[in-house]
Tab-separated table of N, CA and C in Angstrom:
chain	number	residue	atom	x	y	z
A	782	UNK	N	0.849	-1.176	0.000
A	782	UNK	CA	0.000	0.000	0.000
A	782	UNK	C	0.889	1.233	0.000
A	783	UNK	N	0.692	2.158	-1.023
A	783	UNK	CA	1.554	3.321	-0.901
A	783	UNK	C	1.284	4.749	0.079
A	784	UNK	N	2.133	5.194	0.462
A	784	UNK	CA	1.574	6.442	1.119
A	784	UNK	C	0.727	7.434	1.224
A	785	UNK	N	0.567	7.449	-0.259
A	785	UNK	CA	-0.354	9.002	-1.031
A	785	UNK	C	-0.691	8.668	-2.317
A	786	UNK	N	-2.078	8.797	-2.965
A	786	UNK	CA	-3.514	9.033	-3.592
A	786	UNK	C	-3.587	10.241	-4.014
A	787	UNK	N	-3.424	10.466	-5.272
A	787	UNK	CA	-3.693	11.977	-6.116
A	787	UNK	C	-5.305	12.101	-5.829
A	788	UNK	N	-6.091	11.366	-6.848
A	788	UNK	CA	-7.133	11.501	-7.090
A	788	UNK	C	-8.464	10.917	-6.512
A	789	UNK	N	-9.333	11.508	-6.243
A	789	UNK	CA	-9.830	13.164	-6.940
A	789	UNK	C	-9.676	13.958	-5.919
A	790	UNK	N	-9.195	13.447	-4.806
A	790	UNK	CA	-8.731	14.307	-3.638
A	790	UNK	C	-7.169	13.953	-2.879
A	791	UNK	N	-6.443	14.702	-2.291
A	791	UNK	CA	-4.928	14.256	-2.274
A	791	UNK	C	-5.710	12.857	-0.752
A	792	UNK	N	-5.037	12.401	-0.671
A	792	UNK	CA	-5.168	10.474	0.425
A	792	UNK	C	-3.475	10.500	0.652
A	793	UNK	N	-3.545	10.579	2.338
A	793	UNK	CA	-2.105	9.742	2.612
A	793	UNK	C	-2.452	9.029	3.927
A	794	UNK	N	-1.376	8.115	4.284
A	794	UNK	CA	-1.287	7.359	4.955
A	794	UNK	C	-1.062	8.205	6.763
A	795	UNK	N	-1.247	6.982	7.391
A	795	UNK	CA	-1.314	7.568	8.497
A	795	UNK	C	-0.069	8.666	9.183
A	796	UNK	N	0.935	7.429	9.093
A	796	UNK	CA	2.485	8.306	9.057
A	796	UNK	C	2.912	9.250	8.346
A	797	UNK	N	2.544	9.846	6.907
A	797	UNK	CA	2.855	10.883	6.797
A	797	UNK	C	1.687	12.137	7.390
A	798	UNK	N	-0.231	11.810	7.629
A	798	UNK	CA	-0.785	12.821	8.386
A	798	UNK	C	0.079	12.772	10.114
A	799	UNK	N	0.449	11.813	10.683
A	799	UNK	CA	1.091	12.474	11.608
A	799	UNK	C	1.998	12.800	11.921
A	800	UNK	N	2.803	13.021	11.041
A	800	UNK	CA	3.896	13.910	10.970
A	800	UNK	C	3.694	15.366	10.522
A	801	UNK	N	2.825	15.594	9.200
A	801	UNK	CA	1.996	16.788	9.246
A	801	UNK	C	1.634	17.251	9.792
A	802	UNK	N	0.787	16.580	11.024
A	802	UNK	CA	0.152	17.192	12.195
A	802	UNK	C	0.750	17.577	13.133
A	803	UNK	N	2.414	17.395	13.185
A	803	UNK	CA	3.493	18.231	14.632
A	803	UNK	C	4.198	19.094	13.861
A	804	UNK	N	4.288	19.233	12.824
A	804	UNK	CA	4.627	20.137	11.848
A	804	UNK	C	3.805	21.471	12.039
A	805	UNK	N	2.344	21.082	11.463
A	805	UNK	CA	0.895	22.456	11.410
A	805	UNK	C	-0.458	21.744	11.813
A	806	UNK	N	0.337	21.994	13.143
A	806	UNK	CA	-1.242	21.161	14.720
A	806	UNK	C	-2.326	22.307	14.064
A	807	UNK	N	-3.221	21.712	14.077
A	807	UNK	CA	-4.414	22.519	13.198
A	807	UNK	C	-4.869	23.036	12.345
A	808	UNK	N	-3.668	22.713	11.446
A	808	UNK	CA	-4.440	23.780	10.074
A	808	UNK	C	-4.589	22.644	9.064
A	809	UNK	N	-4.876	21.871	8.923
A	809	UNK	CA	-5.275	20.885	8.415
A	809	UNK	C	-6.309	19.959	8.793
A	810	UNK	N	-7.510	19.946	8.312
A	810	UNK	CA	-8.115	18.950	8.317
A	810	UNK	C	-8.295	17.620	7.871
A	811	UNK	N	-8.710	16.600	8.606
A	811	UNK	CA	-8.300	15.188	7.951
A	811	UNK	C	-9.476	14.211	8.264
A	812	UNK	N	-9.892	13.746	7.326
A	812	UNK	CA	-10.993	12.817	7.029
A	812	UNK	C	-10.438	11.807	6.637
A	813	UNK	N	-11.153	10.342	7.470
A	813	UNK	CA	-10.481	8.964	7.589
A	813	UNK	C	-10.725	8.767	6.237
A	814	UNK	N	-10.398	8.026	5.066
A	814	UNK	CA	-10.546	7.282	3.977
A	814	UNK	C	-10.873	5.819	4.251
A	815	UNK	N	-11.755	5.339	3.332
A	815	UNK	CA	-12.092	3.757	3.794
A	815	UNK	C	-11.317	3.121	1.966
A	816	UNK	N	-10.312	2.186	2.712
A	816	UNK	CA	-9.686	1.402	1.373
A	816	UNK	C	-10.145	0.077	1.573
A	817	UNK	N	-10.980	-0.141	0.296
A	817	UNK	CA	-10.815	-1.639	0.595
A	817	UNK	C	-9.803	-2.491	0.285
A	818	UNK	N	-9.269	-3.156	1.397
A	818	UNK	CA	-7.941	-3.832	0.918
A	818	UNK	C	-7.901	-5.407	2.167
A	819	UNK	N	-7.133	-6.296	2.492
A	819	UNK	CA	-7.116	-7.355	3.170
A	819	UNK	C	-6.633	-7.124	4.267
A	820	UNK	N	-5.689	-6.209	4.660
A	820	UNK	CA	-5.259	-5.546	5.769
A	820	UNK	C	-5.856	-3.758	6.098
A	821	UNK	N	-5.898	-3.801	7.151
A	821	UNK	CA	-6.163	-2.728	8.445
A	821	UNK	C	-5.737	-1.523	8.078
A	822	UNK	N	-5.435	-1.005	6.902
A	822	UNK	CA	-4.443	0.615	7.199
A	822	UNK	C	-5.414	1.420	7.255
A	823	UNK	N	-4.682	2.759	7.758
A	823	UNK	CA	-5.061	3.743	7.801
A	823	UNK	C	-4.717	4.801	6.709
A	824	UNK	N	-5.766	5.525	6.221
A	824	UNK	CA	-5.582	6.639	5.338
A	824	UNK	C	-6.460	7.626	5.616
A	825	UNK	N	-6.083	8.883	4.820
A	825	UNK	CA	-6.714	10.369	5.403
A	825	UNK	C	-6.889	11.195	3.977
A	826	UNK	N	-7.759	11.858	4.097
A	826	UNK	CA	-8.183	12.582	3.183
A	826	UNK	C	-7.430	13.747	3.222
A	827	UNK	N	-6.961	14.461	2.703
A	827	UNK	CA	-6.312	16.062	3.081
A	827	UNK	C	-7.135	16.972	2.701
A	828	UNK	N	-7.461	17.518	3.658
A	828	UNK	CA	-9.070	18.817	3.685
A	828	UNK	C	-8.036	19.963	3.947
A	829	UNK	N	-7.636	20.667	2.859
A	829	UNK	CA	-6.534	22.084	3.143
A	829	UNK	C	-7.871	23.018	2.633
A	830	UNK	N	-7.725	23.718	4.220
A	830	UNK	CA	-8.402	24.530	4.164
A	830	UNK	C	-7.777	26.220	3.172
A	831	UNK	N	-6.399	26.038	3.123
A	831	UNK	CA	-6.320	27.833	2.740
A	831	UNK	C	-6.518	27.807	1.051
A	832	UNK	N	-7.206	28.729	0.510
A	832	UNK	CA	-7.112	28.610	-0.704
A	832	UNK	C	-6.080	30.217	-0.898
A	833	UNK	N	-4.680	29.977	-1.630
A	833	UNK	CA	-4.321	31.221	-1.321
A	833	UNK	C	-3.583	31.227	-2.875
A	834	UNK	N	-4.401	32.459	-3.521
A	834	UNK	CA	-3.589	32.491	-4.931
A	834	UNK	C	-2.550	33.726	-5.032
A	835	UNK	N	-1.689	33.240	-4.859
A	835	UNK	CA	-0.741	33.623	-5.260
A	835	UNK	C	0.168	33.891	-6.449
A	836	UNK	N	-0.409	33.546	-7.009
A	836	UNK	CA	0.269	33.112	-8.476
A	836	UNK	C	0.761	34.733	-9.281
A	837	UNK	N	1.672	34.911	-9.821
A	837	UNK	CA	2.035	35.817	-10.397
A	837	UNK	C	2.098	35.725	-12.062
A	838	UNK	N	0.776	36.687	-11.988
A	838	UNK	CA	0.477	36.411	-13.931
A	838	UNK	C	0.877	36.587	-14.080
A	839	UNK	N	1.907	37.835	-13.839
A	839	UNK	CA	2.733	38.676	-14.714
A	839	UNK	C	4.034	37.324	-15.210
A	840	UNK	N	4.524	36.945	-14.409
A	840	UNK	CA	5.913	36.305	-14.625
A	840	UNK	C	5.111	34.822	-15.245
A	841	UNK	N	4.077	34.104	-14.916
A	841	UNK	CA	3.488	33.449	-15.000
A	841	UNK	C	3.578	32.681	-16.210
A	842	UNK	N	3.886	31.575	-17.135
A	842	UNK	CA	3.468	31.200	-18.536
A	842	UNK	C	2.014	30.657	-18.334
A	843	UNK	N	0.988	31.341	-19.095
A	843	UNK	CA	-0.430	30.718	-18.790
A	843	UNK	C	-1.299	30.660	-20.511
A	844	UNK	N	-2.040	30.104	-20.106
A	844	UNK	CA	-2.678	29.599	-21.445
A	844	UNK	C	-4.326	29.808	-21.225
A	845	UNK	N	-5.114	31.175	-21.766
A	845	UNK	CA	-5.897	32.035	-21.361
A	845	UNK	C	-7.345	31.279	-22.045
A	846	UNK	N	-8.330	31.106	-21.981
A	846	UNK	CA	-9.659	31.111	-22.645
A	846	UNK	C	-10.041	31.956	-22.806
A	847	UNK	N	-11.077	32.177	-24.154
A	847	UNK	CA	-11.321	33.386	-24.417
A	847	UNK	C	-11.926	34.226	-24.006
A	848	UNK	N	-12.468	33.534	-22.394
A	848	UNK	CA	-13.215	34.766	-21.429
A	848	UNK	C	-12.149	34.788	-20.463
A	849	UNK	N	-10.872	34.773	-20.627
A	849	UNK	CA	-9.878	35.300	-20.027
A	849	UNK	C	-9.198	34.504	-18.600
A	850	UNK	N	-10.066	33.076	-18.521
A	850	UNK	CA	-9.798	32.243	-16.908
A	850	UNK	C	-8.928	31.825	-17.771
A	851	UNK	N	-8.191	31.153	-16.899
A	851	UNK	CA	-7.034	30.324	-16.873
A	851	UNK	C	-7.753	28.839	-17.498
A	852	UNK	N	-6.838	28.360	-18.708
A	852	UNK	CA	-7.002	26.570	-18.913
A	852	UNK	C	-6.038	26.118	-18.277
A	853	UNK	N	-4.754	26.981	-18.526
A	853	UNK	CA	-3.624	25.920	-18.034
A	853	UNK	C	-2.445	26.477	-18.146
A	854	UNK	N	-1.665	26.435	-16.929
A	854	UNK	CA	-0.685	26.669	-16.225
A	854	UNK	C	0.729	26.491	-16.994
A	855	UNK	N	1.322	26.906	-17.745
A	855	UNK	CA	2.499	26.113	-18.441
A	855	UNK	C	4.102	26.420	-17.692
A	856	UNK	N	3.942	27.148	-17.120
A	856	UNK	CA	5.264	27.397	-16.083
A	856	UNK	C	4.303	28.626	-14.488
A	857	UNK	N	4.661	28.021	-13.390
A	857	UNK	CA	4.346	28.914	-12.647
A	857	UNK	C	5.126	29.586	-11.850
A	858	UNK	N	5.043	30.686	-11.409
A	858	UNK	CA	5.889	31.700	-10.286
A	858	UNK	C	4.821	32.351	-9.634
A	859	UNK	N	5.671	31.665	-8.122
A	859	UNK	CA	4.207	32.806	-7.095
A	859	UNK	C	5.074	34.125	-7.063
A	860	UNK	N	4.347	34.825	-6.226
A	860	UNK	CA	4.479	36.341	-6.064
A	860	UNK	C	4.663	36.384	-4.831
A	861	UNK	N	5.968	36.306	-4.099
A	861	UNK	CA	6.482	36.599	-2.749
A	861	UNK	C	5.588	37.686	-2.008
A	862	UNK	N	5.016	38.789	-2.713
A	862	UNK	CA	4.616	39.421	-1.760
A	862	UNK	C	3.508	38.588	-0.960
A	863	UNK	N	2.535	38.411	-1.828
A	863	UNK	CA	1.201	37.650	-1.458
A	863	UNK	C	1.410	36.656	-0.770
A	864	UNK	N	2.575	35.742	-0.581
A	864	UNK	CA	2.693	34.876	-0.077
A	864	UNK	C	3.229	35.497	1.580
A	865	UNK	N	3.730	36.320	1.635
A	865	UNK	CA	4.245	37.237	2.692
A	865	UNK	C	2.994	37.504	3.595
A	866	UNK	N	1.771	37.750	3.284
A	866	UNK	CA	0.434	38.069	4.030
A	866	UNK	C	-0.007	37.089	5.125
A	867	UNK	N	0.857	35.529	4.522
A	867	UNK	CA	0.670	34.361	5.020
A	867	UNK	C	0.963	33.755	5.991
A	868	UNK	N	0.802	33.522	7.502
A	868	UNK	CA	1.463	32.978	8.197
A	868	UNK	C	2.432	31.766	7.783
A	869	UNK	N	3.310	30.802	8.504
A	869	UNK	CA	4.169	29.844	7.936
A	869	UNK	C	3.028	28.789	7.673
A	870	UNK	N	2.306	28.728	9.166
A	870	UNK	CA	0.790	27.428	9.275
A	870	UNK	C	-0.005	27.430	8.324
A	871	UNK	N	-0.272	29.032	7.439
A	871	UNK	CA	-1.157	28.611	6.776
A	871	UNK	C	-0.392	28.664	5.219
A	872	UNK	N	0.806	28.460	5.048
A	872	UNK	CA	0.968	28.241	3.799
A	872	UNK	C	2.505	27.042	3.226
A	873	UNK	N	1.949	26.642	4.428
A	873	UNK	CA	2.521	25.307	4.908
A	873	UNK	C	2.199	24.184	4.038
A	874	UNK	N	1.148	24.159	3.928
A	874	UNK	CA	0.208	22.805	2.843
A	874	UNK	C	-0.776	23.931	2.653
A	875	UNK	N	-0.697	24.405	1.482
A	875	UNK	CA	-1.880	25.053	0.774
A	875	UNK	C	-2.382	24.725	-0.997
A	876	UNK	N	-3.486	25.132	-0.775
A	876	UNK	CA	-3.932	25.062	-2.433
A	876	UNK	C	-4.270	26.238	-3.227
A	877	UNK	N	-4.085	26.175	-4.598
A	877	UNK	CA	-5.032	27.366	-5.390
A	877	UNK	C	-5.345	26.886	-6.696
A	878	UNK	N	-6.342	27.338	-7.434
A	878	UNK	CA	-6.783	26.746	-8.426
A	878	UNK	C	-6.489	28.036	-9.524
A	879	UNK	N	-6.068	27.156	-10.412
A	879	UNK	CA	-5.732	28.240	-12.010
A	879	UNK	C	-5.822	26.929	-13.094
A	880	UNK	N	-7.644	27.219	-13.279
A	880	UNK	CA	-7.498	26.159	-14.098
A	880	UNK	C	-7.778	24.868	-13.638
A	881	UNK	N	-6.854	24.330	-12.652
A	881	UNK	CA	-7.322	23.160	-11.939
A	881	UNK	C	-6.666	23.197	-10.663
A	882	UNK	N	-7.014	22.592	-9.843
A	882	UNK	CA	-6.313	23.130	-8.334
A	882	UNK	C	-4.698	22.376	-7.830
A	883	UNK	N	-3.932	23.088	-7.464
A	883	UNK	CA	-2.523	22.663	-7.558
A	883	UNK	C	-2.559	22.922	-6.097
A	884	UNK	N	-1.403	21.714	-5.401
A	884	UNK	CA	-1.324	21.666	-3.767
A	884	UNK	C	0.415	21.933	-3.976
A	885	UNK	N	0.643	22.557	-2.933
A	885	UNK	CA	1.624	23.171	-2.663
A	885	UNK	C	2.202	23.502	-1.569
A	886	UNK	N	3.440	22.619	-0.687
A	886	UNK	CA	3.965	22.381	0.307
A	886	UNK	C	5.543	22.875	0.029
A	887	UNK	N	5.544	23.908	1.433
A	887	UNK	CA	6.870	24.382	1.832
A	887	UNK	C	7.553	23.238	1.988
A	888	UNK	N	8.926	23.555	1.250
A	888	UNK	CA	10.205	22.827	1.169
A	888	UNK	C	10.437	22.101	2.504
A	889	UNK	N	10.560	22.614	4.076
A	889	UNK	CA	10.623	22.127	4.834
A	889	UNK	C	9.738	20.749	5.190
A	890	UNK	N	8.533	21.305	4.720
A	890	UNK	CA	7.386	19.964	5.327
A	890	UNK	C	7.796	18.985	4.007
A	891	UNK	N	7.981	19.219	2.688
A	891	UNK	CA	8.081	18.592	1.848
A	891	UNK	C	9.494	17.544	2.577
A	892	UNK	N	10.329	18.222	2.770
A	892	UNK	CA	11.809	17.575	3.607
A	892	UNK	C	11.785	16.462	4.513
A	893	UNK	N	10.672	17.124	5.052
A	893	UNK	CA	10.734	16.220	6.572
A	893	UNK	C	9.755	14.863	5.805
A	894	UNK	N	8.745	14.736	5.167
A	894	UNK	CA	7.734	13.725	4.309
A	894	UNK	C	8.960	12.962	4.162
A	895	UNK	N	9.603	13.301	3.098
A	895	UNK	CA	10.923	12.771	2.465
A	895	UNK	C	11.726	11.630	3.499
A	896	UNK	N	11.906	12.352	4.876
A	896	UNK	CA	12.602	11.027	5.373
A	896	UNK	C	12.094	10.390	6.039
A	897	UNK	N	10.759	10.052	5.455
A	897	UNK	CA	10.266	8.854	6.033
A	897	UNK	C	10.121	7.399	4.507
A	898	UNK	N	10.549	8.300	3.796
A	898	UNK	CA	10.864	7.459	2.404
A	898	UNK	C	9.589	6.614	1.766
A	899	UNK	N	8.186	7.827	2.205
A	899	UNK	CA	7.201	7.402	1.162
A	899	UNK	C	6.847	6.352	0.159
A	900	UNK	N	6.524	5.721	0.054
A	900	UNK	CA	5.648	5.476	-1.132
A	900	UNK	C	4.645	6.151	-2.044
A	901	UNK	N	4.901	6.121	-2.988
A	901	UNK	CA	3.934	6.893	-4.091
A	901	UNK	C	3.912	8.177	-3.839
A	902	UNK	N	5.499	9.217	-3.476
A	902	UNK	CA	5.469	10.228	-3.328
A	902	UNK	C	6.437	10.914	-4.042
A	903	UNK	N	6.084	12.187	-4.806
A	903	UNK	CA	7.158	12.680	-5.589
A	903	UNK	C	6.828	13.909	-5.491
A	904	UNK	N	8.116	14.669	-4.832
A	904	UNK	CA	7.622	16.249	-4.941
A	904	UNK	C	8.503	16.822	-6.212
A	905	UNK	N	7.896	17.971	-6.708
A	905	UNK	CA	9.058	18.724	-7.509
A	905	UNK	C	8.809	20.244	-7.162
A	906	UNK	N	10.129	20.642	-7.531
A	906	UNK	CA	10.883	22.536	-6.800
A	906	UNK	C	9.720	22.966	-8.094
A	907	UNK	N	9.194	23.957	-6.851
A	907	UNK	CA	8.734	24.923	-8.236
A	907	UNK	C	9.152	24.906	-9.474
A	908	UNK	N	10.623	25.236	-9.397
A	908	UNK	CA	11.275	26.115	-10.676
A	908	UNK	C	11.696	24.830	-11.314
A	909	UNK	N	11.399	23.379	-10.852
A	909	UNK	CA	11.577	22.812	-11.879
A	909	UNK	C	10.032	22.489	-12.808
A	910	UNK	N	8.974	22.841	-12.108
A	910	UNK	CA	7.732	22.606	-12.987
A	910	UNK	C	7.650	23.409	-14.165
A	911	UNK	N	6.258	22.299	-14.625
A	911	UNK	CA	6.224	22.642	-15.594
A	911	UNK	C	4.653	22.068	-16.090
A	912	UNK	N	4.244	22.213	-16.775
A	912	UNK	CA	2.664	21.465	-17.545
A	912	UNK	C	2.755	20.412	-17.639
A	913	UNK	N	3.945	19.909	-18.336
A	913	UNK	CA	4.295	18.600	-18.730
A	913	UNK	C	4.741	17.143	-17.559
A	914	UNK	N	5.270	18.082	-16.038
A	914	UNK	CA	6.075	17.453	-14.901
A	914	UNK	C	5.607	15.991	-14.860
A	915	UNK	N	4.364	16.142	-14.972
A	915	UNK	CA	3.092	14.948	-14.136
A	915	UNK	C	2.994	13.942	-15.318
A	916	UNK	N	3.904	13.498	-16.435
A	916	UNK	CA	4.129	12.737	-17.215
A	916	UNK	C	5.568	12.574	-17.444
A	917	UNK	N	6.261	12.924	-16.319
A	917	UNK	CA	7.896	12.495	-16.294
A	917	UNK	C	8.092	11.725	-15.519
């Protein structure tokens, strides 16, 4: 059984929500997941509450519809300031949608996930994304 479940909502395992949870005690909500499987595990839904867009059109590569929303993201850069408004807790594990909703975890919490040596987990640096990442 692997750690973490993209779809249609992010799913991880118990050990990485409690490690999340001494990381950012409260700002995360977590709903049990039911797997059917032959053994007992535990899994969690990730209910991130902040929706915080940040995103910087300007620097942004984006790919516009013709009523001007976002389809799709082709390189992104947030905008330090906006992200600055943010406490660390709440932009710790956050989401925003451009197009489709992208989750987004500070390097540190991403770090600490890491040495517990996951299953079915792959982060990538901002600046290495891209549209294409999620088929490499």
């Amino acid at each position: 059984m692997v750690d973490h479940h993209s779809l249609p909502q992010p799913v991880v395992s118990k050990r990485i929500k409690d490690l999340v949870e001494s990381l950012l005690p409260n700002k995360i909500h977590w709903v049990p997941a039911e797997i059917d499987t032959d053994k007992e595990v535990y899994h969690y839904f990730i209910m991130i509450p902040p929706e915080i867009n940040c995103l910087d059109y300007e620097k942004s590569k984006l790919h516009l519809q013709a009523d001007g929303q976002i389809f799709e993201v082709q390189e992104m850069v947030l905008d330090p300031e906006k992200l600055k408004t943010y406490s660390y807790g709440d932009r710790g594990i956050f989401r925003f949608t451009a197009g489709i909703t992208y989750y987004l975890i500070e390097e540190q919490i991403a770090s600490a996930i890491q040495l517990l040596n996951p299953l079915g987990v792959r982060f990538i640096p901002l600046a290495d994304w891209n549209f294409k990442t999620a088929f490499h």
